[in-house]
Short mmCIF file of C-alpha atoms and ligand atoms in Angstrom, two decimals:
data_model
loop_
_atom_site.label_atom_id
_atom_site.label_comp_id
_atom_site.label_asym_id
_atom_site.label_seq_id
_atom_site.Cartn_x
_atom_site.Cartn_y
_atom_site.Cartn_z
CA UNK A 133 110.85 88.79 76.03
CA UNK A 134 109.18 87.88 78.86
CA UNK A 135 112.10 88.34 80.60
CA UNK A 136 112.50 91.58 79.36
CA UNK A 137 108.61 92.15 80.91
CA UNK A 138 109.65 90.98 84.26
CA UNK A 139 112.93 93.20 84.14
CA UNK A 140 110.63 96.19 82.48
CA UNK A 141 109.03 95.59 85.80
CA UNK A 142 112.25 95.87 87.76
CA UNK A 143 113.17 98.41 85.89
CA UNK A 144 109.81 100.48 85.85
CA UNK A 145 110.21 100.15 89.83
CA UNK A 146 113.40 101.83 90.02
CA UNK A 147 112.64 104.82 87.83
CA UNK A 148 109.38 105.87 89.82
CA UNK A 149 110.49 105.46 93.34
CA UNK A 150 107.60 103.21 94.34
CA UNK A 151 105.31 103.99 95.99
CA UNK A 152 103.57 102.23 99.17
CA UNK A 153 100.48 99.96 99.17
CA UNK A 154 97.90 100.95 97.16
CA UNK A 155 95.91 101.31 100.56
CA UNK A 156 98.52 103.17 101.83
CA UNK A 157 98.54 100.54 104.81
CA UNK A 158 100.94 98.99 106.37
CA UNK A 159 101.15 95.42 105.88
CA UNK A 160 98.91 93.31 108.53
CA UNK A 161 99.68 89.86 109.02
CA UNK A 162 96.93 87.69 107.39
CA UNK A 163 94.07 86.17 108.71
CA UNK A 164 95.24 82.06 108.28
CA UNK A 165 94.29 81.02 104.52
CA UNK A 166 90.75 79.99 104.24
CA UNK A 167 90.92 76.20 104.48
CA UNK A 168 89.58 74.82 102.38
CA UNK A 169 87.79 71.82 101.58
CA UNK A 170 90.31 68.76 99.97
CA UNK A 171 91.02 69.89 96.52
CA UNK A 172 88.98 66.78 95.27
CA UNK A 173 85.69 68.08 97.38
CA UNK A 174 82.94 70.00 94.67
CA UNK A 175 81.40 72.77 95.94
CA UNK A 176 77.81 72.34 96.83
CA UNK A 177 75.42 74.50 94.94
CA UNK A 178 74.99 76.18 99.00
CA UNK A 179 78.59 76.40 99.15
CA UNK A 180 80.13 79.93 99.15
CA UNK A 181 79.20 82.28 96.55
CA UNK A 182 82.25 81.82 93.61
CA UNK A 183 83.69 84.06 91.82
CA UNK A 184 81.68 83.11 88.80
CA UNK A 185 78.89 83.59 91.00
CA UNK A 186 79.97 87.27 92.29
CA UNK A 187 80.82 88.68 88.99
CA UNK A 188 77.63 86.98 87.03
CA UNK A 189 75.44 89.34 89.70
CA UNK A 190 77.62 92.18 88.37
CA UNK A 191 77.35 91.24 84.87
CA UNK A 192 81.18 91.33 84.55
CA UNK A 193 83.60 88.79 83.04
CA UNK A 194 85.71 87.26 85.48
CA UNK A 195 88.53 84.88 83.87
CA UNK A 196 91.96 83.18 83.38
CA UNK A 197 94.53 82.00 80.90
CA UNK A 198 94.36 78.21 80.21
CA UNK A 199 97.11 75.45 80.55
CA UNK A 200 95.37 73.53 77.99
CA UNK A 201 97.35 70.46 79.09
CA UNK A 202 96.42 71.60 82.57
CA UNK A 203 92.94 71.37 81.98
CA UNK A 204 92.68 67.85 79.92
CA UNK A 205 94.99 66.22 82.53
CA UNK A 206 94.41 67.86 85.81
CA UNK A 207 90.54 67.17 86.73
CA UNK A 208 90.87 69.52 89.50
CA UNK A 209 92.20 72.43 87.40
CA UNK A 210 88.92 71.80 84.86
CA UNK A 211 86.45 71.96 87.90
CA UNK A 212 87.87 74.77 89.50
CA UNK A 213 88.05 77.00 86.37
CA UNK A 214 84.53 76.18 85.77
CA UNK A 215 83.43 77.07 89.07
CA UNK A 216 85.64 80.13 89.44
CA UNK A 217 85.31 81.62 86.02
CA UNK A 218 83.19 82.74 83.60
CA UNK A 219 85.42 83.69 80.43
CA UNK A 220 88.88 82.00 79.77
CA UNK A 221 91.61 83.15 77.46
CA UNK A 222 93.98 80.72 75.65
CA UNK A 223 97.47 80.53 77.10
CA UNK A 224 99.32 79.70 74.06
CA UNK A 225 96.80 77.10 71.79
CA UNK A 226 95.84 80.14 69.68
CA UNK A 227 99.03 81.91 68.66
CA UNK A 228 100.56 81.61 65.36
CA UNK A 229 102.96 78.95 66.51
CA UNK A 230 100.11 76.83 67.37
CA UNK A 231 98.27 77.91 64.58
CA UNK A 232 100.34 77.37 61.91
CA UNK A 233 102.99 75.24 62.69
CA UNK A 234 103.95 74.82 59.36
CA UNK A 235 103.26 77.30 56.02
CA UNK A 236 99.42 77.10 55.03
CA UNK A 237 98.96 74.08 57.68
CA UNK A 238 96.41 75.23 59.24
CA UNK A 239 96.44 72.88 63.09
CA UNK A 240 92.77 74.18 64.92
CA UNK A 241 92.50 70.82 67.20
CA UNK A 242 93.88 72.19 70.46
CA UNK A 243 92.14 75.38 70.08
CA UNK A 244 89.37 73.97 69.37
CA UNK A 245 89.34 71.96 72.21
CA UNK A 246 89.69 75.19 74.28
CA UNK A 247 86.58 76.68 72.42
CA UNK A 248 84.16 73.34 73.29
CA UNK A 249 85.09 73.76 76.72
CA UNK A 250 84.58 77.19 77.27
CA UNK A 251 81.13 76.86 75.47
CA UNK A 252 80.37 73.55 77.20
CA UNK A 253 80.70 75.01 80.79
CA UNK A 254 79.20 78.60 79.68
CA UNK A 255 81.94 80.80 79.56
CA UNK A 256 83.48 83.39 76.90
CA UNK A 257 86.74 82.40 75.04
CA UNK A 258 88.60 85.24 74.18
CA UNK A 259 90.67 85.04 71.12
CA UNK A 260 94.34 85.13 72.05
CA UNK A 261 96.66 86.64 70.11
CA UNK A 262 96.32 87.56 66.32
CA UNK A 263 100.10 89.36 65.57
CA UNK A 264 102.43 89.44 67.71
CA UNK A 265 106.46 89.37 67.87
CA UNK A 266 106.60 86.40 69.72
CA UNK A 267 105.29 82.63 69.46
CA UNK A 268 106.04 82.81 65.49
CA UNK A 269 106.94 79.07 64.11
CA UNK A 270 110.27 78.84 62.67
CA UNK A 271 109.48 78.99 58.91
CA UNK A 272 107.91 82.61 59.64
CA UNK A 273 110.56 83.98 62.25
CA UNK A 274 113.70 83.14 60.32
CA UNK A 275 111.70 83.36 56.48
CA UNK A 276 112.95 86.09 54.01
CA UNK A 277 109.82 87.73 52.55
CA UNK A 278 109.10 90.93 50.91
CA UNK A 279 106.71 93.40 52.06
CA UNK A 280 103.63 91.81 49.72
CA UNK A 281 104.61 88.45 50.74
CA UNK A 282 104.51 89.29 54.69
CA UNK A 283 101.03 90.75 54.00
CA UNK A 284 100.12 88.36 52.49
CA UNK A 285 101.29 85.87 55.10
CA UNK A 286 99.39 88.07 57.72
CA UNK A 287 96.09 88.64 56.13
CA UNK A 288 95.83 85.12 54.85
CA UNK A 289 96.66 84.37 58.68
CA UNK A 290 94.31 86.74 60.28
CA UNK A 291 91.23 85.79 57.97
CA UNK A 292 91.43 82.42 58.32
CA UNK A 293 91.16 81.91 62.27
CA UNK A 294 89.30 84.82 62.83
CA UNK A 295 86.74 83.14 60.19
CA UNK A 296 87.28 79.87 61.58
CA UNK A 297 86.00 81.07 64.72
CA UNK A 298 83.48 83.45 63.77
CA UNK A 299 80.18 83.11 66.05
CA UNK A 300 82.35 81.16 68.39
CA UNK A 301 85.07 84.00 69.37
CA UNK A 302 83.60 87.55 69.42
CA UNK A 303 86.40 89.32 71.33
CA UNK A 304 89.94 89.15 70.16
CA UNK A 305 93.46 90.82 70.79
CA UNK A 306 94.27 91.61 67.47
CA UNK A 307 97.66 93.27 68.01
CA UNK A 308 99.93 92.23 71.14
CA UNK A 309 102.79 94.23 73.02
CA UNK A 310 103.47 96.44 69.96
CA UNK A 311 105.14 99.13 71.78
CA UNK A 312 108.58 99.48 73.15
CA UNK A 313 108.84 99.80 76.89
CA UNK A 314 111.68 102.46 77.24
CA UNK A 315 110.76 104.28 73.87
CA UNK A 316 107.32 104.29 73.86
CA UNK A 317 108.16 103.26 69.72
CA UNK A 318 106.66 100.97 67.80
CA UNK A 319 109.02 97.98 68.94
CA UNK A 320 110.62 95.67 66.83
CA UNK A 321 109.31 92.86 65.55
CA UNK A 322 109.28 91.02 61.77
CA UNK A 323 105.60 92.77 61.21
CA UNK A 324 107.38 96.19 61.49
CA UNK A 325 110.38 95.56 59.65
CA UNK A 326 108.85 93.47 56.95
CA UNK A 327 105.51 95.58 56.53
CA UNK A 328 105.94 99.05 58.19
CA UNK A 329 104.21 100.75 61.15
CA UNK A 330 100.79 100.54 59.36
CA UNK A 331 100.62 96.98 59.84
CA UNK A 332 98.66 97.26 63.04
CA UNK A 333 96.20 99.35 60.65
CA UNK A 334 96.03 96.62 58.56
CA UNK A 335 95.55 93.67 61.42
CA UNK A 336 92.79 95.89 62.72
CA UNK A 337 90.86 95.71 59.44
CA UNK A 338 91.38 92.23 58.03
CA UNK A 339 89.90 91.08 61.32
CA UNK A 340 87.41 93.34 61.32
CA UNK A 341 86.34 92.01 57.40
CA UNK A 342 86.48 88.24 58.76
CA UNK A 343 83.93 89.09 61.53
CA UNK A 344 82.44 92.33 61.95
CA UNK A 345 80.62 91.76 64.71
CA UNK A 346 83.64 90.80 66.87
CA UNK A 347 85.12 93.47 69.59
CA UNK A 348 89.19 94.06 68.61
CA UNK A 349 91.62 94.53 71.50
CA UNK A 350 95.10 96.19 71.66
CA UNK A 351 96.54 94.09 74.72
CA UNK A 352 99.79 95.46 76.00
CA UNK A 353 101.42 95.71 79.77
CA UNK A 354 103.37 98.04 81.35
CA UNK A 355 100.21 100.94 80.74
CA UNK A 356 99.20 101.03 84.07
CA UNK A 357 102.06 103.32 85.17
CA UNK A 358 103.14 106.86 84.43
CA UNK A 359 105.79 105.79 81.35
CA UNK A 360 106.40 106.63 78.43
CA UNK A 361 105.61 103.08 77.69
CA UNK A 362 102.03 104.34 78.37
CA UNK A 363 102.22 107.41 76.62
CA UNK A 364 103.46 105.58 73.40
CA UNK A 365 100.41 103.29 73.52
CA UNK A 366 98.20 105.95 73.47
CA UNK A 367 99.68 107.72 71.18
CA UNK A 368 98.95 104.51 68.92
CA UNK A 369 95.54 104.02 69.66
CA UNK A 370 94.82 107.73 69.01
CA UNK A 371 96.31 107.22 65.64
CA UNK A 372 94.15 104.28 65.29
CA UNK A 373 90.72 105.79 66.11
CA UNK A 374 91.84 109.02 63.89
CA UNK A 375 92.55 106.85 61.24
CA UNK A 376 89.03 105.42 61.68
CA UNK A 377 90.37 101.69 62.39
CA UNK A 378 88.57 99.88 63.50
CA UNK A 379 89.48 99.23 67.30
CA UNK A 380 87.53 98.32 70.34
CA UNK A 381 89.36 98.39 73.24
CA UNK A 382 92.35 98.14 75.23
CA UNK A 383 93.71 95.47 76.78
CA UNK A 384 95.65 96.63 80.19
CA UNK A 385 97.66 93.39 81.09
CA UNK A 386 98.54 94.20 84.62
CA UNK A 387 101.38 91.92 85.08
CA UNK A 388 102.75 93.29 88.52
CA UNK A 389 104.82 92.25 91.31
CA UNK A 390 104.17 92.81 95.35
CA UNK A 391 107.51 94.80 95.79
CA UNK A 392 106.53 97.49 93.26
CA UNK A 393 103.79 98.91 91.30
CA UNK A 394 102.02 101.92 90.64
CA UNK A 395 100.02 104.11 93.11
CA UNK A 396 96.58 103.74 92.47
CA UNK A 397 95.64 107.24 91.19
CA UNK A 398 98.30 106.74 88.34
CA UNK A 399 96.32 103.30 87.62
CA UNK A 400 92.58 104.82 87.48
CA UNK A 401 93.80 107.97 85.49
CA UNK A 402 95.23 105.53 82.92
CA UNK A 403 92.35 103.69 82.85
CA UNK A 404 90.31 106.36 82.45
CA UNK A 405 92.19 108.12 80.07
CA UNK A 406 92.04 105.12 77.64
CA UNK A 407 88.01 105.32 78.40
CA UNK A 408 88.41 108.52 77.08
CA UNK A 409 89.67 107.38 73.95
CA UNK A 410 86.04 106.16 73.65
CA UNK A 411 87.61 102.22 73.92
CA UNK A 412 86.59 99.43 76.14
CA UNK A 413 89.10 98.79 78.80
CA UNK A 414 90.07 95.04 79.63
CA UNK A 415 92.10 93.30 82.18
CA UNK A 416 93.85 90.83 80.35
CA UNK A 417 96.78 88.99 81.86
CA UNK A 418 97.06 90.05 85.61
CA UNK A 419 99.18 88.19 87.93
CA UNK A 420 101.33 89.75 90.90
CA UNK A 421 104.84 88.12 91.36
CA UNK A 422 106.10 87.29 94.67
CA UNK A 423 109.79 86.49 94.08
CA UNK A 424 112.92 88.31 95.27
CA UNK A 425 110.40 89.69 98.28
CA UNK A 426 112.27 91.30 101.01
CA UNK A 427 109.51 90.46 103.53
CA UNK A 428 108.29 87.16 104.87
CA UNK A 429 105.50 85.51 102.93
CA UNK A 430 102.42 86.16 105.24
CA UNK A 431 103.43 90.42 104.58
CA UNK A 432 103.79 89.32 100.77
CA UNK A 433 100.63 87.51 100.19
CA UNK A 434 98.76 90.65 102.38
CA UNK A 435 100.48 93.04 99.77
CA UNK A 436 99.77 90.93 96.86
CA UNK A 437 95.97 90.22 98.02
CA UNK A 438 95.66 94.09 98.33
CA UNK A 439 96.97 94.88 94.73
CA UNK A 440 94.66 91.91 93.27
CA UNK A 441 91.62 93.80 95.26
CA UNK A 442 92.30 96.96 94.46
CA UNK A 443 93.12 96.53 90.79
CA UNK A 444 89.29 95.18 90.81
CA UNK A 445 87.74 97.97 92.64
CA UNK A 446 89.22 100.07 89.95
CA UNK A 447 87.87 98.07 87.15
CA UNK A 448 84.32 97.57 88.61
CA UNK A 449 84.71 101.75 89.05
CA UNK A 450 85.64 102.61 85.65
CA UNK A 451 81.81 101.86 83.44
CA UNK A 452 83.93 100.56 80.31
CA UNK A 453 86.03 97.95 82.71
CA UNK A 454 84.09 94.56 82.00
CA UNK A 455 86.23 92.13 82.51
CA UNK A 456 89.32 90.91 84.70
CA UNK A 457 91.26 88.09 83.22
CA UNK A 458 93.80 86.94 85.60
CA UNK A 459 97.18 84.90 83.98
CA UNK A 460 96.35 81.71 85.54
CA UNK A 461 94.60 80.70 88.94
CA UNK A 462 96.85 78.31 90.24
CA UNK A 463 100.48 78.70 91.54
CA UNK A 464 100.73 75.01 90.55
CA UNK A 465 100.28 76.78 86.37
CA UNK A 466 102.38 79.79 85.79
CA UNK A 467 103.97 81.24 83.37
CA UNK A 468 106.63 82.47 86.02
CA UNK A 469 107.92 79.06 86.67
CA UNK A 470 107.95 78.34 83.10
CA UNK A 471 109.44 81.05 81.43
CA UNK A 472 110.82 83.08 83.73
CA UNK A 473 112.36 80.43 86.23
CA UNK A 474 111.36 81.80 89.48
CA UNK A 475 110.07 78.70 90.52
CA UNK A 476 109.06 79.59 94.26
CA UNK A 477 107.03 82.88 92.70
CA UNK A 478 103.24 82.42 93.79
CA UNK A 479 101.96 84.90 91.59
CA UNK A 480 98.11 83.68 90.89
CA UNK A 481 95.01 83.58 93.45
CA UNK A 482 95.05 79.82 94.15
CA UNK A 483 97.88 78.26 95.69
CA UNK A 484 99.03 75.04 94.05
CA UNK A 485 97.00 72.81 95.75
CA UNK A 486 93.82 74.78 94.92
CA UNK A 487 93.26 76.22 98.45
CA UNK A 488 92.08 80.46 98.30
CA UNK A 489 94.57 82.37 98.91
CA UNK A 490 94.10 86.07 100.38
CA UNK A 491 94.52 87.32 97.04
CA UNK A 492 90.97 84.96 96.81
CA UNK A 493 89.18 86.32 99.53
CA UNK A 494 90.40 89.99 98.70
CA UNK A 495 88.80 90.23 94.76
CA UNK A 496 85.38 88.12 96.74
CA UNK A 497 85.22 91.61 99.07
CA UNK A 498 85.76 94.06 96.16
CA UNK A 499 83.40 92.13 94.09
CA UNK A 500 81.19 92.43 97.02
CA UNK A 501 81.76 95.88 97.51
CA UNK A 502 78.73 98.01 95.85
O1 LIG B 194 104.75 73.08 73.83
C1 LIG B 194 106.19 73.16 73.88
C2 LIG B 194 106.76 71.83 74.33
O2 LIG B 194 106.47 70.84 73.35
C3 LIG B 194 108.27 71.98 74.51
O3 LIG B 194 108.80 70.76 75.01
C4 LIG B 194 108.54 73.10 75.51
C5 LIG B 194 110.01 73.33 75.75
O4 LIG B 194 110.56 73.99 74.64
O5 LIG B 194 107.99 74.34 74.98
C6 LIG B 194 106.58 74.24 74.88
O6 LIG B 194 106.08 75.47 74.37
C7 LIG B 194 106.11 76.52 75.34
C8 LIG B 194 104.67 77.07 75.46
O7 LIG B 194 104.65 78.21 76.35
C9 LIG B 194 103.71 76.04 76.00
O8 LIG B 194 104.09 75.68 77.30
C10 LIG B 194 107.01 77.63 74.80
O9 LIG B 194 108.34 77.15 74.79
C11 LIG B 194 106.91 78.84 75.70
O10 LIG B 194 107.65 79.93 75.14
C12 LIG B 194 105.46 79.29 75.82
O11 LIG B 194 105.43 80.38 76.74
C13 LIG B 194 104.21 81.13 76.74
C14 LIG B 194 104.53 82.53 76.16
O12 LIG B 194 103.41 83.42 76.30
C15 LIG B 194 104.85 82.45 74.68
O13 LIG B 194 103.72 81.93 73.97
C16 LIG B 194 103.75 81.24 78.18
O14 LIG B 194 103.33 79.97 78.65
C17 LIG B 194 102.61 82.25 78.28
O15 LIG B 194 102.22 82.46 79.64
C18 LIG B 194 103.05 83.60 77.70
O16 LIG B 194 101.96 84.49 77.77
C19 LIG B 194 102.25 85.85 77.35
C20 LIG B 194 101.01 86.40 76.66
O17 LIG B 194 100.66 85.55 75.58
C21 LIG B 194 101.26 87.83 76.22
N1 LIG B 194 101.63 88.67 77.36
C22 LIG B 194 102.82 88.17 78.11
C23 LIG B 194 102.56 86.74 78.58
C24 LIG B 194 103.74 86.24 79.40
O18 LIG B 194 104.87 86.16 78.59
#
């Protein structure tokens, strides 16, 4: 699938004739990368102001996935997410694969892990993902259950990390990517076969029993452009808050790529459409994917440092926008290489030998920017 999100990108670009830069500029070359100090060298408490530091005086979370093997082998990884960031959402150590390797074996070590750190250095774990399509161990994907057993399966799932957690983890996505890109449907997935459209309902309130006090997320990409992708998704969370689940927020992923993305006006008046909804907005997963660029990489890492600063000005302009989680921070982690075998992409804001890149500097000046 995530090939299907970067080709929903590719796709989503050729529909709706891209537009320009968000700034409508044209492409300057970029000032030379801020050098900086040897990856090994900790910033002094004088050094520049961080990110951390920047979005603590604005009382916003700032963040990024974890490589948990990233950050308990790769000291400079730990040091720089603790300086950088102040929240952190687990890349994979808290989905159901993880989770529950095998039927009622219950594996919390790794994601546990995750939580001490983030609570040892300060920052908020978010609680990443509850039900989704993907990431399912073997002995769920390709089980035969009926519709009571699959609910069973789920709630018995849901309750038990969310109360394993509970005082820990107050913000979770409960429901991931539920919604077909080209449809705007409810996509496919062994929840909606096995259960039946109301098992987001469901999701929604057995994590909402297990910790009432926690703040439930739909997370989902593709909604920051004019799509019917978007339209289905809220179309689902107006059924939700009709139905009176119970639902927080929104989680707008932002996964987007320097050779196309939406203009800016059709990214604000989704965001603030969702806000009208009455639901938190979060940025979840953003990253912007260099590959396949047809310009040379000085142009591409200007574009891609404008989209990263603009997509924060929007947040920090929208009052229910509180926090920016970016997929990763280093190019030397991504998900891209991984998964999607682009291994030249540089999609995060760190380049892999932890030096700022101007995607860096650019989300310091809109943080900066009253
Ligand atoms: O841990 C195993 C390892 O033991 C094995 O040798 C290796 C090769 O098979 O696989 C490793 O597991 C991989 C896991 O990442 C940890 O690296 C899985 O195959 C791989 O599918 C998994 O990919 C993650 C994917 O979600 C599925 O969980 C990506 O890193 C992660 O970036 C991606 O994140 C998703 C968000 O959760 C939801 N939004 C889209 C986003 C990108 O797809």
């Amino acid at each position: 699938m995530r090939r299907q999100l970067f080709s929903c990108i590719l796709l989503i670009c050729i529909l709706s004739a891209c537009s320009g830069l968000p700034t409508g500029q044209q492409p300057a070359t970029p000032q030379a990368t801020t050098v900086q100090k040897a990856p090994h060298a900790t910033p002094t408490h004088k050094g520049p102001k961080t990110l951390r530091d920047l979005a603590d005086a604005r009382h916003i979370h700032i963040g990024a996935a974890v490589n948990l093997d990233a950050l308990q082998h790769d000291h400079d990884y730990s040091r720089v997410l603790s300086d950088e960031f102040n929240a952190v959402t687990p890349e994979t150590a808290m989905k159901f694969d993880a989770l529950q390797p095998q039927p009622g074996d219950y594996t919390f070590q790794q994601a546990d892990a995750f939580v001490n750190y983030a609570h040892q250095h300060g920052m908020v774990p978010r609680g990443h993902t509850l039900v989704w399509y993907s990431a399912l161990p073997p002995w769920l994907q390709n089980g035969s259950y009926s519709r009571d057993q699959l609910m069973y399966i789920l709630k018995d799932y849901i309750t038990k990390v969310v109360t394993h957690y509970k005082g820990q983890i107050n913000v979770w996505d409960v429901v991931n990517e539920a919604v077909d890109d080209d449809t705007g449907q409810l996509s496919d997935s062994i929840w909606l076969r096995g259960i039946g459209p109301d098992y987001i309902d469901m999701a929604f309130r057995w994590a909402h029993e297990a910790n009432p006090q926690a703040q439930l997320f739909y997370n989902d990409y593709g909604t920051e452009w004019s799509s019917k992708k978007f339209d289905g998704v809220y179309s689902l969370l107006q059924g939700l808050i009709q139905r009176g689940v119970p639902i927080n927020g929104v989680g707008m992923q932002m996964h987007m790529h320097t050779q196309f993305y939406p203009d800016n006006a059709t990214v604000l008046q989704n965001m603030q459409r969702f806000a009208d909804l009455g639901l938190k907005i979060d940025i979840t997963e953003m990253d912007v994917l260099t590959s396949e660029t047809k310009v040379d990489m000085p142009t591409t890492l200007k574009i891609q440092a404008d989209i990263y600063g603009t997509v924060v000005k929007d947040c920090l302009q929208i009052k229910v926008c509180q926090s920016i989680v970016f997929w990763g921070f280093t190019d030397r982690y991504t998900w891209v290489h991984s998964d999607l075998h682009r291994d030249s992409d540089q999609p995060l804001i760190f380049d892999k030998d932890y030096r700022h890149k101007p995607a860096y500097d650019a989300i310091v000046q809109a943080l900066k920017t009253p």
